[in-house]
mmCIF file of C-alpha atoms in Angstrom:
data_model
loop_
_atom_site.group_PDB
_atom_site.id
_atom_site.type_symbol
_atom_site.label_atom_id
_atom_site.label_comp_id
_atom_site.label_asym_id
_atom_site.label_seq_id
_atom_site.Cartn_x
_atom_site.Cartn_y
_atom_site.Cartn_z
ATOM 1 C CA MET O 1 -20.038 47.609 -33.834
ATOM 2 C CA LYS O 2 -18.265 51.063 -35.814
ATOM 3 C CA LYS O 3 -17.631 52.456 -32.656
ATOM 4 C CA ASN O 4 -16.282 48.632 -31.006
ATOM 5 C CA LYS O 5 -13.095 48.548 -33.962
ATOM 6 C CA SER O 6 -12.226 51.835 -32.979
ATOM 7 C CA ILE O 7 -11.750 52.242 -29.318
ATOM 8 C CA ILE O 8 -9.697 49.560 -30.765
ATOM 9 C CA PHE O 9 -7.622 51.459 -32.653
ATOM 10 C CA VAL O 10 -7.098 53.629 -31.060
ATOM 11 C CA LEU O 11 -5.837 51.606 -27.718
ATOM 12 C CA PHE O 12 -3.509 49.535 -30.096
ATOM 13 C CA VAL O 13 -2.164 52.968 -31.227
ATOM 14 C CA ILE O 14 -1.803 54.271 -27.471
ATOM 15 C CA CYS O 15 -0.060 51.584 -26.172
ATOM 16 C CA LEU O 16 2.432 51.392 -29.220
ATOM 17 C CA VAL O 17 3.145 55.319 -28.810
ATOM 18 C CA ILE O 18 4.014 54.251 -24.726
ATOM 19 C CA LEU O 19 5.798 51.322 -25.824
ATOM 20 C CA SER O 20 7.945 52.328 -28.188
ATOM 21 C CA ALA O 21 8.420 55.130 -25.841
ATOM 22 C CA CYS O 22 9.202 53.002 -22.781
ATOM 23 C CA LYS O 23 12.216 51.933 -25.730
ATOM 24 C CA GLY O 24 15.773 52.864 -23.264
ATOM 25 C CA SER O 25 18.816 52.903 -26.240
ATOM 26 C CA THR O 26 21.541 50.770 -24.788
ATOM 27 C CA PRO O 27 24.945 51.229 -25.809
ATOM 28 C CA PRO O 28 26.801 48.693 -28.328
ATOM 29 C CA THR O 29 28.833 46.568 -26.590
ATOM 30 C CA ILE O 30 32.174 47.042 -28.740
ATOM 31 C CA SER O 31 33.843 43.446 -29.773
ATOM 32 C CA VAL O 32 37.847 43.487 -31.765
ATOM 33 C CA ASP O 33 35.895 41.144 -34.362
ATOM 34 C CA GLU O 34 33.783 44.094 -36.177
ATOM 35 C CA VAL O 35 36.614 46.407 -36.455
ATOM 36 C CA ASP O 36 40.274 45.998 -38.797
ATOM 37 C CA LYS O 37 40.684 49.949 -38.376
ATOM 38 C CA VAL O 38 40.746 53.229 -36.225
ATOM 39 C CA LYS O 39 41.063 56.494 -36.097
ATOM 40 C CA ILE O 40 41.462 58.859 -33.907
ATOM 41 C CA VAL O 41 41.220 62.940 -34.277
ATOM 42 C CA VAL O 42 40.938 64.954 -31.115
ATOM 43 C CA LYS O 43 40.177 68.897 -31.085
ATOM 44 C CA ASP O 44 41.559 71.070 -29.390
ATOM 45 C CA GLY O 45 39.640 74.790 -27.916
ATOM 46 C CA SER O 46 41.533 75.911 -30.381
ATOM 47 C CA GLY O 47 40.167 74.211 -33.073
ATOM 48 C CA GLN O 48 43.083 72.102 -33.984
ATOM 49 C CA ASP O 49 43.328 68.665 -34.732
ATOM 50 C CA LYS O 50 45.545 65.816 -34.108
ATOM 51 C CA HIS O 51 44.891 63.028 -36.004
ATOM 52 C CA TRP O 52 45.869 58.611 -35.048
ATOM 53 C CA GLU O 53 45.009 55.674 -37.205
ATOM 54 C CA ALA O 54 45.977 52.486 -35.982
ATOM 55 C CA GLU O 55 45.480 48.452 -37.491
ATOM 56 C CA ASP O 56 46.907 46.680 -34.112
ATOM 57 C CA GLN O 57 44.771 44.748 -33.032
ATOM 58 C CA ASN O 58 45.923 44.623 -29.371
ATOM 59 C CA PHE O 59 46.209 49.038 -29.456
ATOM 60 C CA LEU O 60 42.263 47.742 -31.110
ATOM 61 C CA LYS O 61 41.645 45.597 -28.187
ATOM 62 C CA THR O 62 42.517 47.898 -25.288
ATOM 63 C CA LEU O 63 41.086 50.901 -27.081
ATOM 64 C CA ILE O 64 37.625 48.797 -27.410
ATOM 65 C CA GLY O 65 37.711 47.713 -23.907
ATOM 66 C CA ASN O 66 38.286 51.339 -22.961
ATOM 67 C CA VAL O 67 35.271 51.957 -24.561
ATOM 68 C CA ASN O 68 33.311 49.423 -23.701
ATOM 69 C CA LEU O 69 33.864 50.011 -19.672
ATOM 70 C CA LEU O 70 32.234 54.164 -20.028
ATOM 71 C CA PHE O 71 28.707 51.024 -19.957
ATOM 72 C CA VAL O 72 29.611 48.229 -18.230
ATOM 73 C CA LYS O 73 31.572 47.199 -14.994
ATOM 74 C CA LYS O 74 34.141 45.453 -15.851
ATOM 75 C CA ASP O 75 36.511 44.684 -19.745
ATOM 76 C CA GLU O 76 39.677 42.176 -19.326
ATOM 77 C CA ASN O 77 41.081 44.256 -22.587
ATOM 78 C CA ALA O 78 40.499 47.578 -21.013
ATOM 79 C CA GLN O 79 43.784 49.154 -19.651
ATOM 80 C CA ASN O 80 43.612 52.254 -17.085
ATOM 81 C CA PHE O 81 45.568 55.857 -17.911
ATOM 82 C CA SER O 82 44.962 57.723 -14.668
ATOM 83 C CA MET O 83 46.829 60.902 -15.429
ATOM 84 C CA LYS O 84 44.163 64.166 -14.223
ATOM 85 C CA LEU O 85 43.475 65.894 -17.137
ATOM 86 C CA THR O 86 43.743 69.836 -16.629
ATOM 87 C CA PRO O 87 39.910 71.434 -17.371
ATOM 88 C CA ASN O 88 40.758 72.384 -20.760
ATOM 89 C CA GLN O 89 41.379 68.729 -22.051
ATOM 90 C CA SER O 90 37.989 67.813 -20.476
ATOM 91 C CA GLN O 91 36.347 70.246 -22.991
ATOM 92 C CA PHE O 92 37.827 68.875 -26.062
ATOM 93 C CA ASN O 93 36.278 67.200 -28.797
ATOM 94 C CA TYR O 94 36.832 63.854 -28.814
ATOM 95 C CA GLN O 95 35.897 61.414 -32.226
ATOM 96 C CA ILE O 96 37.408 57.902 -31.807
ATOM 97 C CA VAL O 97 35.683 55.653 -36.058
ATOM 98 C CA PHE O 98 35.984 52.033 -36.170
ATOM 99 C CA TYR O 99 35.974 50.824 -39.531
ATOM 100 C CA LYS O 100 35.838 47.216 -40.932
ATOM 101 C CA LYS O 101 36.993 46.549 -44.494
ATOM 102 C CA ASP O 102 37.399 50.627 -44.888
ATOM 103 C CA LYS O 103 33.838 50.772 -44.001
ATOM 104 C CA ILE O 104 32.140 53.145 -40.558
ATOM 105 C CA VAL O 105 31.137 50.234 -37.849
ATOM 106 C CA TYR O 106 30.515 52.566 -35.039
ATOM 107 C CA ASN O 107 31.542 56.707 -35.054
ATOM 108 C CA ILE O 108 31.192 57.508 -31.321
ATOM 109 C CA GLU O 109 31.747 61.113 -30.347
ATOM 110 C CA ILE O 110 32.621 62.642 -26.733
ATOM 111 C CA SER O 111 31.961 66.406 -26.166
ATOM 112 C CA ASN O 112 30.697 68.865 -23.085
ATOM 113 C CA GLY O 113 32.412 67.064 -20.489
ATOM 114 C CA ASN O 114 30.340 63.704 -20.611
ATOM 115 C CA LYS O 115 28.231 63.771 -23.499
ATOM 116 C CA VAL O 116 29.583 60.130 -25.309
ATOM 117 C CA VAL O 117 27.821 59.847 -28.917
ATOM 118 C CA ILE O 118 27.624 56.553 -30.585
ATOM 119 C CA ASN O 119 26.113 55.798 -34.378
ATOM 120 C CA LYS O 120 23.394 58.853 -33.722
ATOM 121 C CA GLU O 121 23.164 57.676 -30.620
ATOM 122 C CA GLU O 122 23.259 60.029 -27.549
ATOM 123 C CA TYR O 123 23.968 59.259 -23.669
ATOM 124 C CA LEU O 124 25.484 60.771 -20.468
ATOM 125 C CA ILE O 125 28.131 59.394 -18.905
ATOM 126 C CA LYS O 126 27.033 58.997 -14.514
ATOM 127 C CA GLU O 127 29.044 60.611 -12.655
ATOM 128 C CA ASN O 128 30.373 57.160 -10.694
ATOM 129 C CA LYS O 129 32.334 55.985 -14.685
ATOM 130 C CA GLU O 130 33.656 59.695 -14.718
ATOM 131 C CA SER O 131 36.777 58.294 -14.695
ATOM 132 C CA GLU O 132 36.303 55.225 -17.147
ATOM 133 C CA LEU O 133 36.094 58.836 -19.357
ATOM 134 C CA ASN O 134 38.494 60.312 -18.062
ATOM 135 C CA SER O 135 40.788 57.577 -18.119
ATOM 136 C CA LEU O 136 39.685 57.364 -22.200
ATOM 137 C CA LYS O 137 40.214 60.477 -23.039
ATOM 138 C CA ASN O 138 44.029 60.317 -21.419
ATOM 139 C CA HIS O 139 44.466 56.847 -23.884
ATOM 140 C CA LEU O 140 43.949 59.658 -27.196
ATOM 141 C CA LEU O 141 45.465 61.933 -26.159
ATOM 142 C CA SER O 142 48.664 60.188 -25.206
ATOM 143 C CA VAL O 143 48.216 58.130 -28.850
ATOM 144 C CA VAL O 144 47.557 61.757 -30.658
ATOM 145 C CA GLN O 145 50.846 63.858 -28.836
#
């Protein structure tokens, strides 16, 4: 009897380990209702930081649309910023911090080319979304200039 209970317990633990390993991390879809302010920081290769803040709802909608477009097929609020990035600009570190009532809701970091970290969860942007990533980087560069 004890042996059967031990076997069942071990099988249960193995199932839990397998299920937790299979759990894929899906990126969040950000809604304009969740945020009321954004801070943007772009750090260039020499370590210089450029900052910008906004509370304008139209700007927030567009920026959120461009972020969401990295992970979904379509976002009606996204806007294409299709200027060509220089090799240096594509390697800059970009940070977007969304706030709601002065509390951080989303902290998004873009670095190492196609790596995006949202609230400490890491995502790699696939090649088929590279133009959307470059568009987002161009959008950020255009506002911090």
